[in-house]
């Protein structure tokens, strides 16, 4: 093989592999890290819980995946999955809310931006709600509010700890004031949960903003955050526009909130399940078996 | 010293100057002109004049009864509209303003203190917009920092501890969005208020007197009764921002204002508010004393109803009321 032939060959191979790589990404065989661009086999990436092994960037996790990561296999009992948003304002902007809803349902296979249910974590009973950013930006409308409220009420009655994993752009504008009221309703249910001396742990994932930050996300007895998640009340762009001021590096990240005293710990995804398990165990009254264990349940 | 200027404004009704009122103002100017001309020329046109004036009154009443949401938004944001301190002067006796959150500072965008409403000692608080540019800078245009909400919480805890009813007047474009607000936990401050307001067993009455801007309004808006002045607005997002977010330009403010359902009438229908407090035609700023009397009447009536209940009953009913605020199938 002449040197020229070798070059030709290489160029051909390079272009082929590029096409091939393209196809493989489209097929979902490969996943590209949104932060550093490193390519990983999707199966590996899932094994790493969607955390990039090169730069440890925590990719967004869908609600079904998160539930699978946290609860014991076969312990999950979904609650209130039949609730459907019903467009109370007949809201239309450039698209109708009805269309936005059906598209989001088709894209995610979910009925709204949250999954709720009961399950166990290393054998310990809990009530879990997980938001999903893919569904209309994880926005909180009536259904999200109702499912959280019902979950917390049930957990209070059954003396289960509540864990809510947050991922949200804030209130769902298309439901107008009804969406704002979900901040009050979820906070109300958590007040009664608190009075019953039941634990609520809030887990903040990327991103947690707006009305969710200004309600249950910040009401955890304990608040854990994933590394480098955006956690904010007002969006960065909004602040930059109104203040005409460049914001410092790392502003509104988990680390920023930790420094200012608003989260308890930053927990890497790999450590989330063991950390939650340890903390749940520590909160269980000494010598008192879980109220849900078969011995006391009758 | 600050509120002396407020008392003066309360006693000096201002002439409305909103775009959509121009037609009416022109008609009224013409009536004045005819009257003047008739007087100068000694012609008796009193009958015709009375007829014209009656028509103008009708027109004004009809006009204000059928305002579009964008027009109501303009009225609600009118800088001449009476503010929290204006109302407190007229509603209450023995007003004693209290300051500070005991944690960081005193936020002038949210004021509060002790006062007497009718026969009842109360804690009254609210967002405070400025009267002019200088005042607005001091009061941050009525947009509280976290310490404002924490001051409100401290005063409400005081009320609950000593058995005072809580009166909260809502008038803000929203909670302050900024570097310091984020550093000091704006989200946490609002969330804490929402949660704690469901713990109090004293009566809580909220009234939206101007602009109810999103979470920054709701942070003092969990009440046994939520009243709303006729031309106030209450919205999950400012129609201006909604236009930018959903339509991706600033030209759709009017569509956003209509689509979001922000007027007292719409919110009464949706079950978000309990009662609409009537305003004088032209808006509260045209006859501030009448507007304040109307609000005082509604506050005292609701307060006396709530005082007949036990603390537990009030808490239960408050929870049930908000529990019902959702729309879904299934």
Coordinates of C-alpha atoms in Angstrom, one line a residue:
Chain A
X1 CA 0.0 0.0 0.0
X2 CA 1.4 3.4 -1.0
X3 CA 1.2 6.3 1.4
X4 CA -1.4 7.9 -0.9
X5 CA -3.6 4.9 -0.9
X6 CA -3.3 4.7 2.9
X7 CA -4.5 8.3 3.2
X8 CA -7.4 7.7 0.8
X9 CA -8.4 4.6 2.7
X10 CA -8.3 6.5 6.0
X11 CA -10.4 9.3 4.7
X12 CA -13.0 6.8 3.4
X13 CA -13.0 5.1 6.7
X14 CA -13.3 8.3 8.6
X15 CA -16.3 9.5 6.6
X16 CA -17.9 6.1 7.0
X17 CA -17.4 5.9 10.7
X18 CA -18.8 9.4 11.0
X19 CA -22.0 8.4 9.2
X20 CA -22.1 5.2 11.2
X21 CA -21.7 7.1 14.4
X22 CA -24.5 9.4 13.4
X23 CA -26.8 6.5 12.8
X24 CA -25.8 4.9 16.1
X25 CA -26.6 8.1 18.0
X26 CA -29.9 8.3 16.3
X27 CA -30.5 4.7 17.2
X28 CA -29.8 5.5 20.8
X29 CA -26.9 3.2 20.9
X30 CA -24.6 6.0 21.9
X31 CA -25.2 8.9 24.2
X32 CA -23.3 12.1 24.1
X33 CA -22.6 14.0 27.3
X34 CA -24.3 17.3 27.1
X35 CA -21.5 18.9 29.1
X36 CA -18.2 17.6 27.8
X37 CA -19.3 15.9 24.6
X38 CA -17.8 12.5 25.5
X39 CA -19.6 9.6 23.8
X40 CA -20.7 6.7 25.9
X41 CA -22.5 3.5 25.1
X42 CA -26.1 4.1 26.2
X43 CA -26.2 0.9 28.1
X44 CA -23.0 1.9 30.0
X45 CA -24.4 5.4 30.5
X46 CA -27.6 3.9 32.1
X47 CA -25.4 1.8 34.3
X48 CA -23.7 5.0 35.5
X49 CA -27.2 6.3 36.3
X50 CA -26.8 8.9 33.5
X51 CA -23.8 10.4 35.1
X52 CA -20.9 11.1 32.6
X53 CA -17.9 9.0 33.7
X54 CA -15.6 11.6 32.0
X55 CA -16.8 14.8 33.7
X56 CA -19.4 13.5 36.2
X57 CA -22.1 15.7 34.7
X58 CA -25.5 14.6 36.0
X59 CA -27.8 14.3 33.0
X60 CA -31.6 14.7 33.5
X61 CA -33.3 11.5 34.5
X62 CA -36.9 10.7 33.5
X63 CA -39.4 9.9 36.2
X64 CA -39.6 6.2 35.4
X65 CA -35.8 5.8 35.3
X66 CA -35.5 7.7 38.7
X67 CA -38.1 5.4 40.3
X68 CA -36.2 2.4 39.0
X69 CA -33.0 3.9 40.5
X70 CA -34.5 4.5 43.9
X71 CA -37.2 2.0 45.0
X72 CA -36.8 -1.8 45.6
X73 CA -37.6 -3.9 42.5
X74 CA -41.3 -4.9 42.4
X75 CA -42.2 -2.7 45.3
X76 CA -43.7 0.2 43.3
X77 CA -47.4 0.9 43.5
X78 CA -48.4 3.9 41.4
X79 CA -51.0 6.3 42.8
X80 CA -53.5 8.6 41.0
X81 CA -52.1 7.9 37.6
X82 CA -55.6 8.3 36.1
X83 CA -55.7 12.1 36.7
X84 CA -55.7 14.2 33.5
X85 CA -55.3 17.9 33.0
X86 CA -58.5 19.4 31.5
X87 CA -57.5 22.8 30.2
X88 CA -59.7 24.9 32.5
X89 CA -59.0 28.2 30.7
X90 CA -59.2 26.8 27.1
X91 CA -55.7 28.4 26.8
X92 CA -54.2 29.1 23.4
X93 CA -51.0 30.8 22.7
X94 CA -49.0 29.9 19.5
X95 CA -50.3 26.4 20.2
X96 CA -53.3 25.3 22.2
X97 CA -52.7 23.8 25.7
X98 CA -54.7 20.7 24.6
X99 CA -52.2 20.1 21.7
X100 CA -49.2 20.7 24.0
X101 CA -50.6 18.2 26.5
X102 CA -51.2 15.5 23.9
X103 CA -47.8 16.0 22.4
X104 CA -46.2 15.8 25.8
X105 CA -48.1 12.6 26.6
X106 CA -47.1 11.0 23.3
X107 CA -43.4 12.0 23.8
X108 CA -43.1 10.8 27.4
X109 CA -45.8 8.1 27.7
X110 CA -46.8 9.8 30.9
X111 CA -50.1 11.5 31.8
X112 CA -48.5 14.6 33.4
X113 CA -45.2 15.9 34.7
X114 CA -45.0 13.7 37.7
X115 CA -45.2 10.1 38.8
X116 CA -46.3 9.3 42.4
X117 CA -46.6 6.1 44.3
X118 CA -45.8 4.0 47.3
X119 CA -42.8 1.6 47.5
X120 CA -39.9 0.6 49.7
X121 CA -36.3 1.6 49.7
X122 CA -34.1 -1.1 51.1
X123 CA -37.2 -2.4 52.8
X124 CA -38.3 0.9 54.3
X125 CA -41.7 2.1 53.2
X126 CA -42.0 5.5 51.7
X127 CA -44.3 7.7 49.5
X128 CA -42.4 9.0 46.5
X129 CA -43.1 11.6 43.9
X130 CA -40.8 12.2 40.9
X131 CA -41.1 15.1 38.5
X132 CA -40.2 14.7 34.8
X133 CA -38.7 17.7 33.0
X134 CA -39.6 16.2 29.6
X135 CA -43.3 16.8 30.2
X136 CA -43.9 20.5 29.5
X137 CA -40.7 21.5 31.3
X138 CA -41.9 19.7 34.5
X139 CA -44.3 22.5 35.0
X140 CA -46.7 22.3 37.9
X141 CA -50.4 22.5 37.0
X142 CA -53.5 21.1 38.8
X143 CA -52.6 17.4 38.2
X144 CA -49.0 17.8 39.6
X145 CA -50.4 19.7 42.6
X146 CA -53.2 17.2 43.2
X147 CA -51.0 14.1 42.9
X148 CA -48.5 15.6 45.4
X149 CA -51.3 16.7 47.8
X150 CA -52.9 13.3 47.7
X151 CA -49.6 11.5 48.1
X152 CA -48.6 13.6 51.2
X153 CA -52.1 13.2 52.7
X154 CA -51.9 9.5 52.3
X155 CA -48.4 9.4 53.7
X156 CA -49.5 11.4 56.7
X157 CA -52.3 9.0 57.4
X158 CA -50.1 5.9 56.9
X159 CA -47.2 7.4 58.7
X160 CA -44.8 7.1 55.8
X161 CA -42.0 9.4 55.0
X162 CA -42.4 11.5 51.8
X163 CA -39.6 12.0 49.2
X164 CA -40.2 14.4 46.3
X165 CA -37.6 14.5 43.5
X166 CA -38.0 17.9 41.9
X167 CA -37.3 18.9 38.3
X168 CA -39.4 21.8 37.1
X169 CA -39.5 25.1 35.2
X170 CA -42.1 26.3 37.6
X171 CA -45.8 27.0 37.4
X172 CA -47.8 25.9 34.3
X173 CA -48.9 29.2 32.9
X174 CA -51.5 27.6 30.7
X175 CA -53.6 26.9 33.8
X176 CA -53.4 30.5 35.0
X177 CA -54.1 31.1 38.7
X178 CA -55.0 27.5 39.3
X179 CA -51.4 26.6 38.7
X180 CA -50.2 29.2 41.2
X181 CA -52.6 27.7 43.8
X182 CA -50.7 24.4 43.6
X183 CA -47.9 26.1 45.5
X184 CA -50.3 26.7 48.4
X185 CA -52.0 23.3 48.3
X186 CA -48.9 21.3 48.3
X187 CA -47.4 23.4 51.1
X188 CA -50.7 23.0 53.1
X189 CA -50.5 19.2 52.9
X190 CA -46.8 19.3 54.0
X191 CA -47.8 21.5 57.1
X192 CA -50.1 18.7 58.3
X193 CA -47.5 16.1 57.5
X194 CA -45.0 18.1 59.6
X195 CA -47.5 18.4 62.5
X196 CA -47.8 14.6 62.5
X197 CA -44.0 14.5 63.0
X198 CA -43.6 12.7 59.7
X199 CA -40.4 13.2 57.6
X200 CA -40.3 14.9 54.2
X201 CA -37.1 14.9 52.2
X202 CA -36.8 17.1 49.1
X203 CA -34.3 16.1 46.4
X204 CA -33.5 18.9 44.0
X205 CA -32.4 17.9 40.5
X206 CA -31.5 19.9 37.5
X207 CA -33.4 22.2 37.1
X208 CA -35.6 23.2 40.0
X209 CA -37.0 26.7 39.5
X210 CA -39.9 29.1 40.0
X211 CA -43.0 28.1 41.8
X212 CA -41.6 24.6 42.7
X213 CA -38.6 26.2 44.4
X214 CA -41.0 28.7 46.1
X215 CA -43.1 25.8 47.6
X216 CA -42.4 22.2 48.4
X217 CA -38.9 22.0 47.0
X218 CA -37.7 24.4 49.8
X219 CA -39.9 22.8 52.5
X220 CA -38.0 19.6 53.1
X221 CA -37.1 18.7 56.6
X222 CA -34.0 17.7 54.8
X223 CA -33.0 19.0 51.4
X224 CA -30.5 17.2 49.2
X225 CA -29.4 18.4 45.8
X226 CA -27.6 16.7 42.9
X227 CA -24.2 18.3 41.9
X228 CA -24.3 21.3 39.7
X229 CA -28.1 21.4 39.3
X230 CA -29.7 24.7 38.5
X231 CA -31.8 25.7 41.5
X232 CA -33.4 29.1 41.4
X233 CA -36.5 31.2 42.2
X234 CA -36.1 33.6 39.2
X235 CA -34.5 32.5 36.0
X236 CA -30.9 33.7 35.2
X237 CA -32.0 35.4 32.0
X238 CA -34.8 37.3 33.8
X239 CA -32.4 38.6 36.4
X240 CA -29.8 39.5 33.8
X241 CA -32.4 41.4 31.8
X242 CA -33.9 43.3 34.7
X243 CA -30.6 44.1 36.4
X244 CA -28.4 44.5 33.3
X245 CA -25.8 42.9 35.4
X246 CA -23.6 39.9 34.6
X247 CA -24.1 37.2 37.1
X248 CA -21.2 35.4 38.8
X249 CA -20.0 32.0 37.7
X250 CA -21.8 29.2 39.5
X251 CA -24.7 31.4 40.5
X252 CA -27.9 29.4 41.2
X253 CA -26.3 26.0 41.3
X254 CA -26.5 23.4 44.1
X255 CA -23.1 24.5 45.3
X256 CA -24.3 28.2 45.5
X257 CA -27.3 27.1 47.6
X258 CA -25.1 25.0 49.8
X259 CA -22.8 27.9 50.4
X260 CA -25.7 30.1 51.3
X261 CA -27.3 27.6 53.6
X262 CA -30.3 26.5 51.7
X263 CA -29.5 22.8 51.1
X264 CA -28.3 20.2 53.6
X265 CA -26.0 18.2 51.3
X266 CA -25.0 17.7 47.8
X267 CA -25.4 14.1 47.0
X268 CA -24.0 12.4 43.9
X269 CA -26.5 10.3 42.1
X270 CA -24.7 7.1 42.9
X271 CA -24.9 8.0 46.6
X272 CA -28.6 9.1 46.5
X273 CA -30.2 5.7 47.3
X274 CA -27.7 4.8 50.1
X275 CA -27.9 8.3 51.6
X276 CA -31.7 8.3 51.6
X277 CA -31.8 4.8 53.0
X278 CA -29.4 5.7 55.8
X279 CA -31.4 8.8 56.7
X280 CA -34.7 7.0 56.6
X281 CA -33.3 4.4 58.9
X282 CA -32.0 7.0 61.3
X283 CA -35.5 8.6 61.5
X284 CA -37.2 5.4 62.4
X285 CA -38.0 5.4 66.1
X286 CA -35.7 3.1 68.1
X287 CA -37.3 -0.2 69.0
X288 CA -40.5 0.6 67.1
X289 CA -41.0 -1.6 64.0
X290 CA -42.2 0.2 60.9
X291 CA -46.0 0.7 61.1
X292 CA -46.2 -1.1 57.8
X293 CA -44.3 -4.2 58.7
X294 CA -46.5 -7.3 58.6
X295 CA -46.2 -7.8 62.4
X296 CA -48.0 -4.6 63.3
X297 CA -50.2 -4.2 60.2
X298 CA -52.7 -6.9 61.0
Chain B
X1 CA -42.9 61.1 57.6
X2 CA -43.3 59.0 54.6
X3 CA -47.0 58.5 54.9
X4 CA -48.0 62.1 55.4
X5 CA -47.9 62.3 51.6
X6 CA -50.2 59.3 51.4
X7 CA -52.9 61.0 53.5
X8 CA -52.7 64.0 51.2
X9 CA -53.2 61.9 48.1
X10 CA -56.1 60.1 49.7
X11 CA -58.0 63.4 50.1
X12 CA -57.2 64.7 46.6
X13 CA -59.0 62.6 44.0
X14 CA -57.1 62.5 40.8
X15 CA -58.4 62.8 37.3
X16 CA -58.1 59.5 35.3
X17 CA -55.7 59.7 32.4
X18 CA -55.7 56.2 30.9
X19 CA -55.7 55.8 27.1
X20 CA -59.1 54.2 27.0
X21 CA -60.8 56.8 29.0
X22 CA -60.0 59.6 26.6
X23 CA -63.4 59.3 24.8
X24 CA -65.2 59.8 28.0
X25 CA -63.1 62.7 29.1
X26 CA -63.7 64.4 25.8
X27 CA -67.4 64.0 26.2
X28 CA -67.3 65.5 29.6
X29 CA -65.1 68.4 28.4
X30 CA -67.7 69.1 25.7
X31 CA -70.5 69.2 28.3
X32 CA -68.5 71.7 30.3
X33 CA -68.0 73.8 27.2
X34 CA -71.7 73.9 26.4
X35 CA -72.5 74.9 30.0
X36 CA -69.9 77.7 29.8
X37 CA -71.2 79.0 26.5
X38 CA -74.8 78.8 27.6
X39 CA -74.0 80.8 30.7
X40 CA -72.1 83.5 28.8
X41 CA -74.9 83.9 26.2
X42 CA -77.7 83.7 28.7
X43 CA -79.4 80.8 26.9
X44 CA -81.2 78.2 29.0
X45 CA -80.0 74.7 28.0
X46 CA -80.3 73.1 31.4
X47 CA -82.7 70.4 30.2
X48 CA -80.4 69.3 27.4
X49 CA -77.4 69.5 29.7
X50 CA -79.1 67.3 32.3
X51 CA -79.8 64.8 29.5
X52 CA -76.2 64.9 28.3
X53 CA -74.8 64.5 31.8
X54 CA -77.1 61.6 32.5
X55 CA -75.8 60.0 29.3
X56 CA -72.2 60.6 30.3
X57 CA -72.8 59.0 33.7
X58 CA -74.5 56.0 32.0
X59 CA -71.7 55.7 29.5
X60 CA -69.1 55.8 32.3
X61 CA -70.9 53.2 34.3
X62 CA -71.4 50.9 31.2
X63 CA -67.8 51.5 30.2
X64 CA -66.4 50.5 33.5
X65 CA -68.7 47.5 33.8
X66 CA -67.4 46.1 30.6
X67 CA -63.6 46.7 30.7
X68 CA -61.4 44.2 28.9
X69 CA -58.7 42.4 30.9
X70 CA -55.9 44.5 29.4
X71 CA -57.8 47.7 30.4
X72 CA -58.3 46.3 33.9
X73 CA -54.6 45.6 34.0
X74 CA -53.9 49.2 33.1
X75 CA -56.2 50.4 36.0
X76 CA -54.6 48.0 38.5
X77 CA -51.1 49.3 37.6
X78 CA -52.1 52.9 37.7
X79 CA -49.5 54.6 39.8
X80 CA -52.2 56.9 41.2
X81 CA -54.1 53.9 42.7
X82 CA -54.2 54.0 46.5
X83 CA -51.5 51.8 48.1
X84 CA -51.4 49.7 51.2
X85 CA -50.4 52.7 53.5
X86 CA -53.1 54.8 51.9
X87 CA -55.7 52.3 52.8
X88 CA -54.3 51.6 56.3
X89 CA -54.7 55.4 57.1
X90 CA -58.3 55.3 56.3
X91 CA -59.2 51.7 57.4
X92 CA -57.6 51.7 60.8
X93 CA -57.1 53.5 64.1
X94 CA -54.0 53.3 66.3
X95 CA -51.8 52.3 63.4
X96 CA -48.4 51.4 64.8
X97 CA -45.9 50.3 62.1
X98 CA -43.4 47.7 63.1
X99 CA -40.1 47.0 61.3
X100 CA -37.6 44.3 60.5
X101 CA -37.4 40.5 60.1
X102 CA -35.0 40.0 63.1
X103 CA -32.7 38.2 60.7
X104 CA -31.3 40.5 58.1
X105 CA -33.0 43.8 57.7
X106 CA -36.1 45.9 57.1
X107 CA -37.7 45.8 53.7
X108 CA -39.7 48.9 52.8
X109 CA -41.5 47.0 50.0
X110 CA -43.5 45.1 52.6
X111 CA -45.0 47.1 55.5
X112 CA -46.9 45.9 58.5
X113 CA -47.8 46.6 62.1
X114 CA -50.5 46.7 64.7
X115 CA -53.8 48.6 64.4
X116 CA -57.5 48.6 65.2
X117 CA -60.0 47.7 62.5
X118 CA -63.4 48.7 63.8
X119 CA -63.5 47.3 67.3
X120 CA -60.8 44.7 66.6
X121 CA -57.1 44.9 67.2
X122 CA -55.4 43.3 64.2
X123 CA -52.0 42.8 62.5
X124 CA -52.2 44.4 59.1
X125 CA -49.5 44.2 56.5
X126 CA -49.1 44.5 52.8
X127 CA -46.9 45.2 49.8
X128 CA -46.0 48.9 49.4
X129 CA -45.4 50.5 46.1
X130 CA -43.9 54.0 45.9
X131 CA -45.7 57.2 45.3
X132 CA -43.1 58.8 43.1
X133 CA -39.7 57.8 41.6
X134 CA -37.7 58.5 44.7
X135 CA -40.2 56.6 46.9
X136 CA -40.4 53.8 44.4
X137 CA -36.6 53.3 44.5
X138 CA -36.8 53.1 48.3
X139 CA -39.7 50.7 48.1
X140 CA -38.3 48.7 45.1
X141 CA -41.6 49.2 43.2
X142 CA -43.3 47.1 45.8
X143 CA -41.2 44.0 45.0
X144 CA -40.1 42.5 48.4
X145 CA -36.8 40.8 49.1
X146 CA -36.8 37.6 51.2
X147 CA -36.5 39.8 54.3
X148 CA -39.8 41.4 53.4
X149 CA -41.6 38.0 53.4
X150 CA -39.7 37.1 56.6
X151 CA -40.9 40.3 58.2
X152 CA -44.5 39.4 57.2
X153 CA -44.0 35.9 58.7
X154 CA -42.7 37.4 61.9
X155 CA -45.7 39.7 62.2
X156 CA -48.1 36.9 61.4
X157 CA -46.5 34.7 64.0
X158 CA -47.0 37.5 66.5
X159 CA -50.6 37.8 65.5
X160 CA -51.2 34.1 65.9
X161 CA -49.4 34.1 69.3
X162 CA -51.5 36.9 70.7
X163 CA -54.7 36.1 69.0
X164 CA -54.9 39.0 66.5
X165 CA -56.7 38.5 63.2
X166 CA -54.4 39.0 60.2
X167 CA -55.2 41.4 57.4
X168 CA -53.0 41.2 54.3
X169 CA -53.2 43.7 51.5
X170 CA -51.7 42.5 48.2
X171 CA -50.2 44.9 45.7
X172 CA -47.0 43.8 44.0
X173 CA -45.6 43.2 40.5
X174 CA -43.9 40.1 42.1
X175 CA -41.2 39.1 44.5
X176 CA -37.9 40.8 43.7
X177 CA -35.8 38.9 41.1
X178 CA -32.1 39.5 41.7
X179 CA -28.7 38.3 42.9
X180 CA -29.3 39.2 46.6
X181 CA -32.8 37.7 46.5
X182 CA -31.4 34.4 45.3
X183 CA -28.5 34.5 47.8
X184 CA -30.9 35.0 50.7
X185 CA -33.4 32.4 49.6
X186 CA -36.4 34.1 47.9
X187 CA -37.9 30.7 47.2
X188 CA -37.5 29.5 50.8
X189 CA -39.0 32.7 52.2
X190 CA -42.1 32.4 50.0
X191 CA -42.5 28.7 50.6
X192 CA -42.2 29.0 54.4
X193 CA -45.0 31.7 54.4
X194 CA -47.3 29.4 52.3
X195 CA -46.8 26.5 54.7
X196 CA -47.1 28.5 58.0
X197 CA -50.2 30.4 56.9
X198 CA -52.0 27.0 57.0
X199 CA -50.8 26.6 60.6
X200 CA -52.3 29.7 62.1
X201 CA -55.7 29.5 63.8
X202 CA -56.4 33.2 63.9
X203 CA -58.6 34.6 61.1
X204 CA -56.7 35.6 58.0
X205 CA -58.3 37.9 55.4
X206 CA -56.4 38.8 52.3
X207 CA -57.4 41.5 49.8
X208 CA -55.8 42.1 46.4
X209 CA -55.9 45.9 46.1
X210 CA -53.9 46.4 42.9
X211 CA -51.5 44.0 41.3
X212 CA -51.4 40.4 42.5
X213 CA -48.1 39.3 41.0
X214 CA -47.5 35.5 41.2
X215 CA -45.7 33.9 44.1
X216 CA -44.7 37.2 45.5
X217 CA -48.4 38.0 46.0
X218 CA -49.4 34.5 47.2
X219 CA -46.7 34.6 49.8
X220 CA -49.1 36.7 51.9
X221 CA -52.2 35.4 50.1
X222 CA -53.4 32.3 52.0
X223 CA -56.6 33.5 53.7
X224 CA -59.8 32.2 55.1
X225 CA -61.3 34.8 52.8
X226 CA -59.5 36.3 49.8
X227 CA -61.1 39.5 48.6
X228 CA -60.3 41.4 45.5
X229 CA -61.0 45.0 44.5
X230 CA -63.1 45.2 41.3
X231 CA -60.3 46.5 39.1
X232 CA -57.4 44.6 40.7
X233 CA -55.6 41.8 38.9
X234 CA -54.1 38.5 40.2
X235 CA -51.9 36.4 37.9
X236 CA -49.6 33.5 37.9
X237 CA -47.2 35.4 35.6
X238 CA -47.2 39.1 34.5
X239 CA -48.9 39.2 31.1
X240 CA -45.8 41.0 29.8
X241 CA -43.5 38.1 30.7
X242 CA -46.1 35.5 29.5
X243 CA -46.1 37.2 26.1
X244 CA -42.3 36.9 25.9
X245 CA -42.2 33.3 27.1
X246 CA -45.1 31.8 25.1
X247 CA -45.3 34.1 22.0
X248 CA -41.6 34.9 22.1
X249 CA -42.2 38.6 21.6
X250 CA -43.6 41.6 23.6
X251 CA -46.5 42.3 21.3
X252 CA -49.0 39.8 22.8
X253 CA -49.5 41.4 26.2
X254 CA -53.2 41.9 25.5
X255 CA -53.8 38.3 24.4
X256 CA -51.9 37.1 27.4
X257 CA -53.8 39.3 29.8
X258 CA -57.1 37.9 28.4
X259 CA -56.0 34.3 28.2
X260 CA -54.6 34.1 31.7
X261 CA -57.9 35.1 33.4
X262 CA -56.6 37.7 35.8
X263 CA -59.7 39.9 36.6
X264 CA -61.7 39.7 39.8
X265 CA -64.8 38.5 37.9
X266 CA -62.9 35.6 36.2
X267 CA -61.2 34.6 39.4
X268 CA -64.4 34.6 41.4
X269 CA -65.8 32.2 38.8
X270 CA -62.7 29.9 39.1
X271 CA -63.1 29.8 42.8
X272 CA -59.7 31.5 43.5
X273 CA -61.2 34.5 45.3
X274 CA -64.2 34.7 47.6
X275 CA -65.6 38.2 47.1
X276 CA -65.3 41.1 44.7
X277 CA -65.1 44.5 46.5
X278 CA -66.8 47.2 44.4
X279 CA -64.9 50.2 43.4
X280 CA -66.2 53.6 42.3
X281 CA -66.7 54.0 38.6
X282 CA -63.3 55.1 37.1
X283 CA -61.4 53.1 39.7
X284 CA -60.3 53.5 43.3
X285 CA -58.0 56.4 42.5
X286 CA -60.9 58.6 41.4
X287 CA -62.6 58.4 44.8
X288 CA -60.1 56.9 47.2
X289 CA -62.3 57.5 50.3
X290 CA -65.2 55.6 48.7
X291 CA -63.0 52.7 47.7
X292 CA -61.5 52.6 51.3
X293 CA -65.0 52.6 52.8
X294 CA -66.0 49.8 50.5
X295 CA -63.0 47.7 51.5
X296 CA -63.4 48.5 55.2
X297 CA -67.0 47.3 55.1
X298 CA -66.1 44.0 53.4
X299 CA -63.1 43.4 55.8
X300 CA -65.2 44.0 59.0
X301 CA -68.1 41.9 57.7
X302 CA -65.9 39.0 56.8
X303 CA -63.9 39.3 60.0
X304 CA -67.0 39.2 62.2
X305 CA -68.2 36.0 60.4
X306 CA -64.8 34.4 60.9
X307 CA -64.6 35.3 64.6
X308 CA -67.7 33.2 65.2
X309 CA -65.8 30.0 64.3
X310 CA -63.2 28.2 66.5
X311 CA -59.5 28.3 65.5
X312 CA -59.7 24.6 64.5
X313 CA -62.8 25.2 62.3
X314 CA -61.0 28.1 60.6
X315 CA -58.0 26.0 59.9
X316 CA -60.0 23.1 58.5
X317 CA -62.1 25.4 56.3
X318 CA -59.0 27.2 55.0
X319 CA -57.4 23.8 54.1
X320 CA -60.6 22.6 52.4
X321 CA -61.0 25.8 50.5
X322 CA -57.5 25.6 49.0
X323 CA -57.8 21.9 48.6
X324 CA -60.6 22.4 46.1
X325 CA -58.5 24.7 43.8
X326 CA -57.6 22.4 41.0
X327 CA -59.1 21.4 37.6
X328 CA -58.6 17.9 36.3
X329 CA -60.5 14.8 35.1
X330 CA -60.5 11.5 36.8

